[in-house]
Amino acid sequence: MIPRRIGPSLALGLASAFLLGACGSSNGTGNAAPAAPVTSATPAASDPAASTPAPAAGSGSGQPATTAAVLTRAAQGLGSIVTDDKGLTLYRYDKDQPNPSKWTCSGACTKTWLPVIVPESVQTSGVEKSLLGTVHRNGETQLTLAGWPLYRYVGDTAAGQTNGEGKDQEWYAVTPSGQKSTATG
């Protein structure tokens, strides 16, 4: 009689263990991950795009943008802003949250504003590495700066463009300190 009770109990216990294991720690809402493993103190090479090629996302493709480096660049009328390894401007979204890091741009939004996805380490030049971090996004790692998730605008097709600046009064080029850019003199 005892063996008959063990079988159903064992099956129920195994099913419970599988279900709990499948839950995981990411709930898909953009919970922040520790910043430490994402950044490195290595300065960017003189041509980071040549040293670490990243696949380019097509215009309006909805595919995330990838980068292996973040750099500071002077932008006319905006002062110092942050770019990716291809020189394309990085933006922050006012509806996102910096603390804890949380992204809110999803669905159709990501066809225009491409989340910046990064590998395990990111080279920096002009950006304080301690300000860089990541947030989990649909199984990938989105780069954050001062907690703000970063994006590329599909309307920027060449290095140095800032066509996304001020869009919908919610999207702004990000400064090296993680602030939104403001028009200068």
Coordinates of N, CA, C and O in Angstrom, one line a residue:
M1 N 0.8 -1.2 0.0 CA 0.0 0.0 0.0 C 0.9 1.3 0.0 O 0.5 2.2 -0.6
I2 N 1.9 1.3 0.7 CA 2.8 2.5 0.8 C 3.3 2.8 -0.6 O 3.3 4.0 -1.0
P3 N 3.8 1.9 -1.5 CA 4.3 2.3 -2.8 C 3.3 3.0 -3.6 O 3.7 3.8 -4.4
R4 N 2.0 2.7 -3.5 CA 1.0 3.4 -4.3 C 0.9 4.9 -3.9 O 0.6 5.7 -4.8
R5 N 1.1 5.3 -2.7 CA 1.1 6.7 -2.3 C 2.4 7.4 -2.7 O 2.3 8.6 -2.9
I6 N 3.5 6.7 -2.8 CA 4.7 7.4 -3.1 C 4.7 7.8 -4.6 O 5.2 8.9 -4.9
G7 N 4.2 7.0 -5.5 CA 4.2 7.3 -6.9 C 3.5 8.7 -7.2 O 4.1 9.6 -7.8
P8 N 2.2 8.9 -6.8 CA 1.6 10.2 -7.1 C 2.3 11.4 -6.4 O 2.4 12.5 -6.9
S9 N 2.8 11.1 -5.1 CA 3.4 12.2 -4.4 C 4.7 12.6 -5.1 O 5.1 13.8 -5.2
L10 N 5.5 11.6 -5.6 CA 6.7 11.8 -6.3 C 6.4 12.6 -7.6 O 7.1 13.6 -7.9
A11 N 5.4 12.2 -8.3 CA 5.1 12.9 -9.6 C 4.7 14.3 -9.3 O 5.1 15.3 -10.0
L12 N 3.9 14.6 -8.2 CA 3.5 15.9 -7.9 C 4.7 16.8 -7.5 O 4.8 17.9 -7.9
G13 N 5.6 16.2 -6.7 CA 6.8 16.9 -6.3 C 7.7 17.3 -7.5 O 8.2 18.4 -7.6
L14 N 7.9 16.4 -8.4 CA 8.7 16.7 -9.6 C 8.0 17.7 -10.5 O 8.7 18.6 -11.0
A15 N 6.7 17.6 -10.6 CA 6.0 18.7 -11.4 C 6.2 20.0 -10.8 O 6.4 21.0 -11.5
S16 N 6.1 20.1 -9.5 CA 6.2 21.4 -8.8 C 7.6 21.9 -8.9 O 7.8 23.1 -9.2
A17 N 8.6 21.1 -8.9 CA 10.0 21.5 -9.0 C 10.2 22.1 -10.4 O 10.9 23.1 -10.6
F18 N 9.7 21.4 -11.5 CA 9.8 21.9 -12.8 C 9.2 23.2 -13.0 O 9.7 24.1 -13.7
L19 N 8.0 23.4 -12.5 CA 7.2 24.7 -12.6 C 8.0 25.8 -11.9 O 8.1 26.9 -12.4
L20 N 8.5 25.6 -10.7 CA 9.3 26.6 -10.0 C 10.5 27.0 -10.7 O 10.9 28.1 -10.8
G21 N 11.2 26.0 -11.3 CA 12.4 26.2 -12.1 C 12.1 27.0 -13.3 O 12.9 27.9 -13.8
A22 N 11.0 26.9 -13.9 CA 10.6 27.6 -15.1 C 10.3 29.0 -14.9 O 10.4 29.9 -15.8
C23 N 10.0 29.4 -13.7 CA 9.6 30.7 -13.3 C 10.8 31.7 -13.5 O 10.6 32.8 -14.0
G24 N 12.0 31.3 -13.2 CA 13.2 32.1 -13.3 C 13.1 33.4 -12.5 O 12.2 33.7 -11.8
S25 N 14.1 34.2 -12.7 CA 14.2 35.5 -11.9 C 13.8 36.7 -12.7 O 13.6 37.8 -12.2
S26 N 13.6 36.6 -14.1 CA 13.2 37.7 -14.9 C 11.8 37.6 -15.2 O 11.3 36.6 -15.7
N27 N 11.0 38.7 -14.9 CA 9.6 38.7 -15.2 C 9.3 39.5 -16.5 O 8.1 39.7 -16.7
G28 N 10.3 39.9 -17.2 CA 10.0 40.6 -18.5 C 9.6 42.0 -18.4 O 9.2 42.6 -19.3
T29 N 9.6 42.6 -17.2 CA 9.2 43.9 -17.0 C 10.3 44.9 -17.0 O 10.1 46.1 -16.7
G30 N 11.5 44.4 -17.2 CA 12.7 45.3 -17.2 C 13.3 45.5 -15.9 O 13.9 46.5 -15.6
N31 N 13.3 44.5 -15.0 CA 14.0 44.6 -13.7 C 15.5 44.7 -13.9 O 16.1 44.1 -14.8
A32 N 16.1 45.5 -13.1 CA 17.5 45.9 -13.3 C 18.4 44.7 -12.9 O 18.1 43.9 -12.1
A33 N 19.5 44.6 -13.6 CA 20.6 43.6 -13.3 C 21.8 44.4 -12.7 O 21.9 45.6 -13.0
P34 N 22.6 43.7 -12.0 CA 23.8 44.4 -11.5 C 24.7 44.9 -12.6 O 24.8 44.3 -13.7
A35 N 25.3 46.1 -12.4 CA 26.1 46.7 -13.5 C 27.5 46.1 -13.6 O 28.1 46.2 -14.7
A36 N 28.0 45.5 -12.6 CA 29.4 45.2 -12.6 C 29.9 44.3 -13.7 O 30.9 44.6 -14.3
P37 N 29.2 43.2 -14.1 CA 29.8 42.4 -15.2 C 29.7 43.0 -16.6 O 30.2 42.5 -17.5
V38 N 29.0 44.1 -16.7 CA 28.7 44.6 -18.0 C 29.8 45.6 -18.5 O 30.1 45.6 -19.7
T39 N 30.4 46.3 -17.7 CA 31.4 47.3 -18.1 C 32.8 46.8 -17.9 O 33.1 45.9 -17.1
S40 N 33.7 47.5 -18.6 CA 35.1 47.3 -18.3 C 35.8 48.6 -18.3 O 35.3 49.6 -18.8
A41 N 37.0 48.6 -17.7 CA 37.7 49.9 -17.6 C 38.5 50.2 -18.8 O 39.2 51.2 -18.9
T42 N 38.5 49.3 -19.8 CA 39.3 49.4 -21.0 C 38.8 50.6 -21.8 O 37.7 50.7 -22.2
P43 N 39.7 51.6 -22.1 CA 39.3 52.7 -22.9 C 39.0 52.2 -24.4 O 39.6 51.2 -24.8
A44 N 38.2 52.9 -25.0 CA 37.8 52.5 -26.4 C 39.0 52.6 -27.3 O 39.9 53.5 -27.2
A45 N 39.1 51.8 -28.3 CA 40.2 51.8 -29.2 C 39.9 53.0 -30.1 O 38.9 53.6 -30.2
S46 N 41.0 53.4 -30.9 CA 40.8 54.6 -31.8 C 39.7 54.4 -32.8 O 39.0 55.3 -33.2
D47 N 39.4 53.1 -33.2 CA 38.3 52.8 -34.1 C 37.6 51.6 -33.5 O 37.8 50.5 -34.0
P48 N 36.7 51.8 -32.5 CA 36.1 50.6 -31.9 C 35.2 49.9 -32.9 O 35.0 48.7 -32.7
A49 N 34.7 50.5 -33.9 CA 33.8 49.8 -34.8 C 34.6 48.8 -35.6 O 34.1 47.7 -35.9
A50 N 35.9 49.1 -35.9 CA 36.7 48.1 -36.6 C 37.2 47.0 -35.7 O 37.3 45.9 -36.2
S51 N 37.3 47.2 -34.4 CA 37.8 46.2 -33.5 C 36.7 45.2 -33.1 O 37.0 44.1 -32.8
T52 N 35.5 45.7 -33.0 CA 34.4 44.9 -32.5 C 33.2 45.1 -33.4 O 32.3 45.9 -33.1
P53 N 33.1 44.5 -34.5 CA 31.9 44.7 -35.4 C 30.7 44.2 -34.8 O 30.6 43.2 -34.2
A54 N 29.6 45.0 -34.9 CA 28.3 44.6 -34.4 C 27.3 44.6 -35.6 O 27.4 45.5 -36.4
P55 N 26.4 43.7 -35.6 CA 25.4 43.7 -36.7 C 24.6 45.0 -36.6 O 24.1 45.4 -35.6
A56 N 24.4 45.6 -37.8 CA 23.6 46.8 -37.8 C 22.1 46.4 -38.0 O 21.7 45.5 -38.7
A57 N 21.3 47.1 -37.2 CA 19.8 46.9 -37.3 C 19.3 47.7 -38.5 O 19.7 48.8 -38.7
G58 N 18.4 47.1 -39.2 CA 17.8 47.8 -40.3 C 16.9 48.9 -39.9 O 16.3 48.8 -38.8
S59 N 16.7 49.9 -40.7 CA 15.8 51.0 -40.4 C 14.4 50.4 -40.2 O 13.8 49.8 -41.0
G60 N 13.8 50.7 -39.0 CA 12.5 50.3 -38.7 C 12.3 48.8 -38.6 O 11.2 48.3 -38.6
S61 N 13.4 48.1 -38.4 CA 13.3 46.6 -38.4 C 12.8 46.1 -37.1 O 12.3 45.0 -37.0
G62 N 12.8 46.9 -36.0 CA 12.4 46.4 -34.7 C 13.4 45.6 -34.0 O 13.3 45.1 -32.9
Q63 N 14.6 45.4 -34.7 CA 15.7 44.7 -34.1 C 16.5 45.6 -33.2 O 16.6 46.8 -33.5
P64 N 17.0 45.1 -32.1 CA 17.7 45.9 -31.2 C 19.0 46.4 -31.9 O 19.6 45.7 -32.8
A65 N 19.5 47.5 -31.4 CA 20.8 48.0 -31.8 C 21.9 47.3 -30.9 O 21.6 47.1 -29.8
T66 N 23.0 47.0 -31.4 CA 24.1 46.4 -30.6 C 25.3 47.3 -30.6 O 25.5 48.0 -31.6
T67 N 26.0 47.3 -29.5 CA 27.3 48.1 -29.4 C 28.2 47.4 -28.5 O 27.8 46.8 -27.5
A68 N 29.5 47.7 -28.7 CA 30.5 47.2 -27.8 C 31.3 48.3 -27.1 O 32.2 48.1 -26.3
A69 N 30.8 49.6 -27.4 CA 31.5 50.7 -26.8 C 30.5 51.9 -26.8 O 29.6 52.0 -27.6
V70 N 30.8 52.7 -25.8 CA 30.1 54.0 -25.7 C 31.1 55.1 -25.6 O 32.1 55.0 -24.9
L71 N 30.9 56.2 -26.4 CA 31.8 57.3 -26.5 C 31.1 58.6 -26.3 O 29.9 58.7 -26.5
T72 N 31.9 59.6 -25.9 CA 31.4 60.9 -25.8 C 31.8 61.7 -27.1 O 32.9 61.6 -27.6
R73 N 30.8 62.5 -27.5 CA 31.0 63.3 -28.7 C 30.4 64.6 -28.6 O 29.3 64.7 -28.0
A74 N 31.0 65.7 -29.1 CA 30.3 67.0 -29.1 C 29.3 67.0 -30.3 O 29.6 66.7 -31.4
A75 N 28.1 67.5 -29.9 CA 27.1 67.6 -30.9 C 26.7 69.1 -31.0 O 26.4 69.7 -30.0
Q76 N 26.6 69.6 -32.2 CA 26.3 71.0 -32.4 C 25.0 71.3 -31.8 O 24.0 70.7 -32.1
G77 N 25.0 72.3 -30.9 CA 23.8 72.8 -30.3 C 23.3 72.0 -29.1 O 22.4 72.3 -28.4
L78 N 24.0 70.8 -28.8 CA 23.6 70.0 -27.7 C 24.7 69.8 -26.6 O 24.5 69.3 -25.6
G79 N 26.0 70.2 -26.9 CA 27.1 69.9 -26.0 C 27.5 68.5 -26.2 O 27.5 67.9 -27.2
S80 N 28.0 67.9 -25.1 CA 28.5 66.5 -25.1 C 27.4 65.5 -25.0 O 26.6 65.6 -24.1
I81 N 27.4 64.6 -25.9 CA 26.4 63.5 -25.8 C 27.1 62.2 -26.0 O 28.3 62.1 -26.2
V82 N 26.4 61.1 -25.8 CA 26.9 59.7 -25.9 C 26.5 59.1 -27.2 O 25.4 59.2 -27.6
T83 N 27.5 58.4 -27.8 CA 27.2 57.6 -29.0 C 27.6 56.2 -28.8 O 28.3 55.8 -27.9
D84 N 27.2 55.3 -29.8 CA 27.6 53.9 -29.8 C 28.9 53.8 -30.5 O 29.5 54.8 -30.9
D85 N 29.4 52.6 -30.8 CA 30.6 52.4 -31.4 C 30.6 52.7 -32.9 O 31.7 52.8 -33.5
K86 N 29.5 53.1 -33.5 CA 29.4 53.5 -34.9 C 29.2 55.0 -34.9 O 29.1 55.6 -36.0
G87 N 29.3 55.7 -33.8 CA 29.1 57.2 -33.8 C 27.6 57.6 -33.8 O 27.4 58.8 -33.9
L88 N 26.7 56.7 -33.7 CA 25.3 57.0 -33.7 C 24.8 57.4 -32.3 O 25.2 56.8 -31.3
T89 N 24.0 58.5 -32.2 CA 23.6 59.1 -31.0 C 22.7 58.1 -30.2 O 21.9 57.4 -30.7
L90 N 22.9 58.1 -28.9 CA 22.1 57.3 -27.9 C 21.2 58.2 -27.2 O 21.5 59.3 -26.9
Y91 N 20.0 57.7 -27.0 CA 18.9 58.5 -26.4 C 18.3 57.8 -25.1 O 18.4 56.6 -25.0
R92 N 17.7 58.6 -24.3 CA 16.9 58.1 -23.2 C 15.5 58.6 -23.3 O 15.2 59.6 -24.0
Y93 N 14.6 57.9 -22.7 CA 13.1 58.1 -22.8 C 12.6 58.5 -21.5 O 12.8 57.8 -20.5
D94 N 11.9 59.6 -21.4 CA 11.3 60.2 -20.2 C 10.4 59.2 -19.5 O 10.2 59.3 -18.2
K95 N 9.7 58.3 -20.2 CA 8.8 57.4 -19.5 C 9.4 56.2 -18.9 O 8.8 55.5 -18.1
D96 N 10.7 56.0 -19.2 CA 11.5 54.9 -18.5 C 11.8 55.4 -17.1 O 11.6 56.5 -16.8
Q97 N 12.3 54.5 -16.3 CA 12.7 54.8 -15.0 C 14.2 54.5 -14.7 O 14.7 53.4 -15.2
P98 N 14.9 55.3 -14.0 CA 16.3 55.1 -13.7 C 16.6 54.3 -12.5 O 17.7 53.7 -12.4
N99 N 15.7 54.3 -11.5 CA 16.0 53.7 -10.2 C 14.8 53.1 -9.6 O 14.0 53.8 -9.0
P100 N 14.6 51.8 -9.7 CA 15.5 50.9 -10.4 C 15.2 51.0 -11.9 O 14.2 51.5 -12.4
S101 N 16.2 50.6 -12.7 CA 16.1 50.7 -14.2 C 14.9 49.9 -14.7 O 14.8 48.8 -14.3
K102 N 14.1 50.6 -15.5 CA 13.0 49.9 -16.1 C 12.7 50.5 -17.4 O 12.6 51.8 -17.5
W103 N 12.5 49.7 -18.4 CA 12.2 50.2 -19.8 C 10.7 50.1 -19.9 O 10.0 49.2 -19.4
T104 N 10.1 51.0 -20.7 CA 8.7 51.1 -21.0 C 8.4 51.1 -22.5 O 7.3 50.8 -22.9
C105 N 9.4 51.3 -23.3 CA 9.3 51.3 -24.8 C 9.3 49.9 -25.2 O 10.2 49.1 -25.1
S106 N 8.1 49.4 -25.8 CA 8.0 48.1 -26.3 C 7.1 48.1 -27.5 O 6.5 49.1 -27.9
G107 N 6.9 46.9 -28.1 CA 6.1 46.8 -29.3 C 6.5 47.7 -30.4 O 7.6 47.8 -30.8
A108 N 5.5 48.5 -30.9 CA 5.7 49.4 -32.0 C 6.8 50.4 -31.7 O 7.5 50.9 -32.6
C109 N 6.9 50.8 -30.5 CA 7.9 51.8 -30.0 C 9.3 51.3 -30.4 O 10.1 52.1 -30.9
T110 N 9.6 50.0 -30.3 CA 10.9 49.5 -30.6 C 11.2 49.4 -32.1 O 12.3 49.0 -32.5
K111 N 10.3 49.7 -32.9 CA 10.5 49.8 -34.4 C 11.2 51.1 -34.7 O 11.9 51.2 -35.7
T112 N 10.9 52.1 -33.9 CA 11.5 53.5 -34.1 C 12.7 53.7 -33.2 O 13.7 54.3 -33.6
W113 N 12.6 53.2 -32.0 CA 13.6 53.4 -30.9 C 14.2 52.1 -30.6 O 13.6 51.3 -29.9
L114 N 15.4 51.8 -31.1 CA 16.0 50.5 -31.0 C 16.7 50.4 -29.7 O 17.6 51.1 -29.4
P115 N 16.3 49.4 -28.8 CA 17.0 49.2 -27.6 C 18.5 48.9 -27.8 O 18.8 48.1 -28.8
V116 N 19.4 49.5 -27.1 CA 20.9 49.2 -27.2 C 21.2 48.0 -26.4 O 21.2 48.0 -25.2
I117 N 21.6 46.9 -27.1 CA 21.9 45.7 -26.5 C 23.5 45.5 -26.5 O 24.1 45.9 -27.5
V118 N 24.0 45.0 -25.4 CA 25.4 45.0 -25.2 C 25.9 43.6 -24.9 O 25.2 42.8 -24.3
P119 N 27.2 43.3 -25.2 CA 27.8 42.0 -24.8 C 28.2 42.1 -23.3 O 27.8 43.1 -22.6
E120 N 29.0 41.2 -22.9 CA 29.4 41.1 -21.4 C 30.2 42.3 -21.0 O 30.1 42.8 -19.9
S121 N 31.0 42.9 -21.9 CA 31.8 44.0 -21.5 C 31.7 45.1 -22.5 O 31.5 44.8 -23.7
V122 N 31.8 46.3 -22.1 CA 31.6 47.5 -22.9 C 32.8 48.4 -22.7 O 33.2 48.7 -21.6
Q123 N 33.4 48.8 -23.8 CA 34.5 49.8 -23.7 C 33.9 51.2 -23.6 O 32.8 51.5 -24.1
T124 N 34.6 52.0 -22.9 CA 34.1 53.4 -22.7 C 35.2 54.4 -23.0 O 36.4 54.1 -22.8
S125 N 34.8 55.6 -23.4 CA 35.7 56.7 -23.7 C 34.9 58.0 -23.4 O 33.9 58.2 -24.1
G126 N 35.2 58.6 -22.3 CA 34.5 59.9 -22.0 C 33.2 59.6 -21.2 O 32.5 60.6 -20.8
V127 N 32.9 58.4 -20.9 CA 31.8 58.0 -20.1 C 32.3 57.3 -18.8 O 33.0 56.3 -19.0
E128 N 31.9 57.7 -17.6 CA 32.3 57.1 -16.4 C 31.7 55.7 -16.3 O 30.5 55.5 -16.4
K129 N 32.6 54.7 -16.3 CA 32.2 53.3 -16.3 C 31.3 52.9 -15.1 O 30.4 52.1 -15.3
S130 N 31.4 53.6 -14.0 CA 30.5 53.3 -12.9 C 29.1 53.7 -13.1 O 28.2 53.3 -12.4
L131 N 28.8 54.6 -14.1 CA 27.5 55.0 -14.5 C 26.8 54.0 -15.4 O 25.6 54.1 -15.6
L132 N 27.5 53.1 -16.0 CA 27.0 52.1 -16.9 C 26.4 50.9 -16.2 O 27.0 50.5 -15.2
G133 N 25.4 50.4 -16.7 CA 24.7 49.2 -16.2 C 23.9 48.5 -17.2 O 24.0 48.8 -18.4
T134 N 23.1 47.6 -16.8 CA 22.2 46.9 -17.8 C 20.8 46.7 -17.1 O 20.7 46.7 -15.9
V135 N 19.9 46.4 -18.0 CA 18.5 45.9 -17.5 C 18.2 44.8 -18.5 O 18.5 44.8 -19.7
H136 N 17.5 43.8 -17.9 CA 17.1 42.6 -18.7 C 15.9 43.0 -19.6 O 15.0 43.7 -19.2
R137 N 16.0 42.6 -20.9 CA 15.0 42.9 -21.8 C 14.7 41.7 -22.7 O 15.5 41.5 -23.6
N138 N 13.6 41.0 -22.5 CA 13.3 39.9 -23.4 C 14.4 39.0 -23.7 O 14.7 38.6 -24.8
G139 N 15.1 38.6 -22.6 CA 16.2 37.6 -22.8 C 17.6 38.3 -23.2 O 18.5 37.6 -23.4
E140 N 17.6 39.6 -23.4 CA 18.8 40.3 -23.8 C 19.2 41.3 -22.7 O 18.5 41.5 -21.8
T141 N 20.4 41.9 -22.9 CA 20.9 42.8 -21.9 C 20.9 44.2 -22.5 O 21.7 44.5 -23.4
Q142 N 20.1 45.1 -22.1 CA 20.0 46.5 -22.6 C 20.9 47.4 -21.7 O 20.9 47.3 -20.5
L143 N 21.7 48.2 -22.4 CA 22.6 49.1 -21.7 C 21.8 50.2 -21.0 O 20.9 50.8 -21.6
T144 N 22.3 50.6 -19.8 CA 21.8 51.8 -19.1 C 22.9 52.7 -18.8 O 24.1 52.3 -18.7
L145 N 22.5 54.0 -18.7 CA 23.5 55.0 -18.2 C 22.8 55.8 -17.1 O 21.7 56.4 -17.3
A146 N 23.4 55.8 -16.0 CA 22.9 56.4 -14.8 C 21.5 55.9 -14.5 O 20.6 56.6 -14.1
G147 N 21.3 54.6 -14.9 CA 20.0 53.9 -14.7 C 19.1 54.0 -15.8 O 18.1 53.2 -15.9
W148 N 19.2 54.9 -16.7 CA 18.3 55.1 -17.9 C 18.6 54.1 -19.0 O 19.7 54.1 -19.5
P149 N 17.6 53.3 -19.4 CA 17.8 52.4 -20.6 C 18.1 53.3 -21.8 O 17.6 54.4 -22.0
L150 N 19.0 52.8 -22.7 CA 19.5 53.5 -23.8 C 18.9 53.0 -25.1 O 18.7 51.8 -25.3
Y151 N 18.7 53.9 -26.1 CA 18.1 53.5 -27.4 C 18.8 54.3 -28.5 O 19.4 55.3 -28.3
R152 N 18.7 53.7 -29.7 CA 19.1 54.5 -30.9 C 17.8 54.8 -31.7 O 16.8 54.1 -31.7
Y153 N 17.8 55.9 -32.4 CA 16.7 56.4 -33.2 C 16.9 55.9 -34.7 O 18.0 56.2 -35.2
V154 N 15.9 55.3 -35.3 CA 16.1 54.8 -36.7 C 16.3 55.9 -37.7 O 16.8 55.7 -38.8
G155 N 15.9 57.2 -37.3 CA 16.0 58.3 -38.2 C 17.4 58.8 -38.2 O 17.7 59.7 -39.1
D156 N 18.3 58.4 -37.3 CA 19.7 58.7 -37.4 C 20.4 57.6 -38.2 O 20.6 56.5 -37.8
T157 N 20.8 58.0 -39.4 CA 21.4 57.0 -40.4 C 22.9 57.2 -40.6 O 23.5 56.4 -41.2
A158 N 23.4 58.3 -40.0 CA 24.9 58.6 -40.1 C 25.4 59.1 -38.8 O 24.7 59.7 -38.0
A159 N 26.7 58.8 -38.5 CA 27.3 59.2 -37.3 C 27.1 60.8 -37.1 O 27.2 61.5 -38.1
G160 N 26.9 61.1 -35.9 CA 26.7 62.6 -35.6 C 25.3 63.1 -35.7 O 25.1 64.2 -35.2
Q161 N 24.4 62.4 -36.3 CA 23.1 62.9 -36.4 C 22.3 62.9 -35.1 O 22.6 62.0 -34.3
T162 N 21.4 63.8 -34.8 CA 20.6 63.9 -33.6 C 19.2 64.1 -34.0 O 18.5 64.9 -33.3
N163 N 18.7 63.4 -35.0 CA 17.3 63.6 -35.5 C 16.2 63.2 -34.4 O 15.1 63.7 -34.6
G164 N 16.6 62.4 -33.5 CA 15.6 62.0 -32.4 C 15.5 63.0 -31.3 O 14.6 62.9 -30.4
E165 N 16.4 64.0 -31.2 CA 16.4 64.9 -30.1 C 15.0 65.6 -29.9 O 14.5 66.3 -30.9
G166 N 14.4 65.5 -28.7 CA 13.2 66.2 -28.4 C 12.0 65.6 -29.0 O 10.9 66.2 -28.9
K167 N 12.1 64.5 -29.7 CA 10.9 63.8 -30.3 C 9.8 63.6 -29.2 O 10.1 63.1 -28.2
D168 N 8.6 64.0 -29.6 CA 7.4 63.9 -28.7 C 7.7 64.5 -27.3 O 7.0 64.1 -26.4
Q169 N 8.6 65.3 -27.2 CA 9.0 65.9 -25.9 C 9.3 64.9 -24.8 O 9.0 65.1 -23.7
E170 N 9.8 63.7 -25.3 CA 10.0 62.6 -24.4 C 11.4 61.9 -24.6 O 11.8 61.1 -23.8
W171 N 12.0 62.1 -25.8 CA 13.2 61.4 -26.2 C 14.3 62.5 -26.3 O 14.2 63.5 -27.0
Y172 N 15.4 62.2 -25.7 CA 16.6 63.1 -25.6 C 17.9 62.4 -25.8 O 18.1 61.3 -25.2
A173 N 18.8 63.0 -26.5 CA 20.2 62.5 -26.5 C 20.7 62.5 -25.1 O 20.3 63.4 -24.3
V174 N 21.4 61.5 -24.7 CA 21.9 61.4 -23.4 C 23.3 61.9 -23.2 O 24.1 61.8 -24.1
T175 N 23.5 62.6 -22.1 CA 24.8 63.2 -21.8 C 25.7 62.2 -21.1 O 25.2 61.1 -20.7
P176 N 27.0 62.4 -21.0 CA 27.9 61.4 -20.4 C 27.5 61.1 -18.9 O 27.9 60.1 -18.4
S177 N 26.8 62.0 -18.3 CA 26.4 61.8 -16.9 C 25.0 61.1 -16.8 O 24.5 60.9 -15.7
G178 N 24.3 60.9 -18.0 CA 23.0 60.2 -18.0 C 21.9 61.2 -18.0 O 20.7 60.8 -18.0
Q179 N 22.2 62.5 -18.0 CA 21.1 63.5 -18.1 C 20.6 63.6 -19.5 O 21.3 63.2 -20.5
K180 N 19.4 64.3 -19.7 CA 19.0 64.5 -21.1 C 19.7 65.8 -21.6 O 20.0 66.7 -20.8
S181 N 20.0 65.8 -22.8 CA 20.7 66.9 -23.4 C 19.8 68.1 -23.5 O 18.6 68.0 -23.5
T182 N 20.4 69.3 -23.5 CA 19.6 70.5 -23.6 C 20.3 71.4 -24.7 O 21.5 71.3 -24.9
A183 N 19.5 72.1 -25.4 CA 20.1 73.0 -26.4 C 21.0 74.0 -25.8 O 20.8 74.5 -24.7
T184 N 22.1 74.2 -26.5 CA 23.1 75.2 -26.1 C 23.2 76.4 -27.0 O 22.9 76.2 -28.2
G185 N 23.6 77.5 -26.5 CA 23.8 78.7 -27.2 C 23.7 79.0 -28.5 O 23.6 79.7 -29.3

